[in-house]
PDB file of C-alpha atoms in Angstrom:
ATOM      1  CA  MET A   1     165.188  40.273 -41.078  1.00 57.00           C
ATOM      2  CA  PRO A   2     163.000  41.825 -44.782  1.00 64.00           C
ATOM      3  CA  PRO A   3     162.849  46.044 -44.720  1.00 64.00           C
ATOM      4  CA  LYS A   4     159.103  47.812 -44.248  1.00 64.00           C
ATOM      5  CA  PRO A   5     157.225  47.989 -46.367  1.00 60.00           C
ATOM      6  CA  SER A   6     156.163  51.559 -47.334  1.00 59.00           C
ATOM      7  CA  TYR A   7     154.298  52.631 -50.561  1.00 54.00           C
ATOM      8  CA  HIS A   8     156.978  54.137 -52.010  1.00 60.00           C
ATOM      9  CA  ASN A   9     158.458  51.612 -55.356  1.00 63.00           C
ATOM     10  CA  ASN A  10     155.535  49.066 -53.824  1.00 64.00           C
ATOM     11  CA  PRO A  11     153.228  48.310 -56.358  1.00 66.00           C
ATOM     12  CA  SER A  12     150.421  46.417 -54.604  1.00 70.00           C
ATOM     13  CA  LEU A  13     151.080  49.235 -51.846  1.00 68.00           C
ATOM     14  CA  ALA A  14     149.961  51.942 -54.819  1.00 70.00           C
ATOM     15  CA  GLU A  15     147.606  49.587 -56.323  1.00 74.00           C
ATOM     16  CA  ALA A  16     145.564  49.867 -52.756  1.00 72.00           C
ATOM     17  CA  ARG A  17     146.320  53.363 -51.957  1.00 74.00           C
ATOM     18  CA  ALA A  18     144.854  54.035 -56.158  1.00 76.00           C
ATOM     19  CA  ALA A  19     141.728  51.852 -55.294  1.00 72.00           C
ATOM     20  CA  LEU A  20     140.942  53.940 -51.968  1.00 70.00           C
ATOM     21  CA  LYS A  21     141.161  56.788 -54.071  1.00 75.00           C
ATOM     22  CA  LEU A  22     138.471  55.510 -56.264  1.00 70.00           C
ATOM     23  CA  ALA A  23     136.042  54.501 -53.068  1.00 67.00           C
ATOM     24  CA  ARG A  24     136.565  57.692 -51.886  1.00 66.00           C
ATOM     25  CA  ARG A  25     135.257  59.229 -54.905  1.00 68.00           C
ATOM     26  CA  GLN A  26     132.153  56.483 -54.909  1.00 65.00           C
ATOM     27  CA  GLY A  27     131.700  57.435 -51.212  1.00 62.00           C
ATOM     28  CA  ALA A  28     132.375  53.967 -50.056  1.00 57.00           C
ATOM     29  CA  ALA A  29     135.919  54.267 -48.224  1.00 52.00           C
ATOM     30  CA  THR A  30     134.554  54.020 -44.857  1.00 58.00           C
ATOM     31  CA  ASP A  31     136.133  50.104 -43.895  1.00 58.00           C
ATOM     32  CA  ILE A  32     138.901  49.961 -46.343  1.00 56.00           C
ATOM     33  CA  GLN A  33     140.137  53.394 -44.628  1.00 56.00           C
ATOM     34  CA  ARG A  34     139.096  51.519 -41.775  1.00 58.00           C
ATOM     35  CA  VAL A  35     142.122  49.176 -42.940  1.00 59.00           C
ATOM     36  CA  VAL A  36     144.707  50.951 -44.031  1.00 58.00           C
ATOM     37  CA  ARG A  37     145.072  52.708 -41.253  1.00 57.00           C
ATOM     38  CA  GLY A  38     143.991  51.202 -38.256  1.00 54.00           C
ATOM     39  CA  HIS A  39     146.173  52.513 -35.726  1.00 54.00           C
ATOM     40  CA  GLN A  40     146.636  55.824 -36.570  1.00 55.00           C
ATOM     41  CA  SER A  41     142.848  56.301 -35.876  1.00 53.00           C
ATOM     42  CA  ARG A  42     142.098  54.840 -33.446  1.00 55.00           C
ATOM     43  CA  LYS A  43     145.444  55.983 -31.021  1.00 55.00           C
ATOM     44  CA  ARG A  44     144.012  58.314 -29.480  1.00 58.00           C
ATOM     45  CA  THR A  45     140.252  57.709 -28.328  1.00 58.00           C
ATOM     46  CA  ASN A  46     140.062  56.529 -24.702  1.00 59.00           C
ATOM     47  CA  LYS A  47     142.191  58.578 -23.786  1.00 62.00           C
ATOM     48  CA  LYS A  48     140.063  60.763 -21.268  1.00 63.00           C
ATOM     49  CA  GLY A  49     137.575  59.908 -18.721  1.00 63.00           C
ATOM     50  CA  GLY A  50     139.106  57.608 -15.699  1.00 62.00           C
ATOM     51  CA  ARG A  51     140.810  58.646 -12.676  1.00 65.00           C
ATOM     52  CA  ARG A  52     143.533  60.408 -14.140  1.00 64.00           C
ATOM     53  CA  ARG A  53     145.075  61.689 -11.368  1.00 64.00           C
ATOM     54  CA  THR A  54     144.871  59.759  -7.464  1.00 66.00           C
ATOM     55  CA  ARG A  55     147.080  61.614  -4.926  1.00 64.00           C
ATOM     56  CA  ARG A  56     147.868  65.082  -5.384  1.00 61.00           C
TER      57      ARG A  56
END
């Protein structure tokens, strides 16, 4: 099993991050950012607003 990719010493990911910085300067980073950090930003969205405790 290969080691999981990190942004240290991984040139393609570093390239992607640099492109993200440039695009953020242009103001068009929304969809790229959603791709890059998909799970982190969607972690706590649908948490509140259900039947939380049924029996007390």
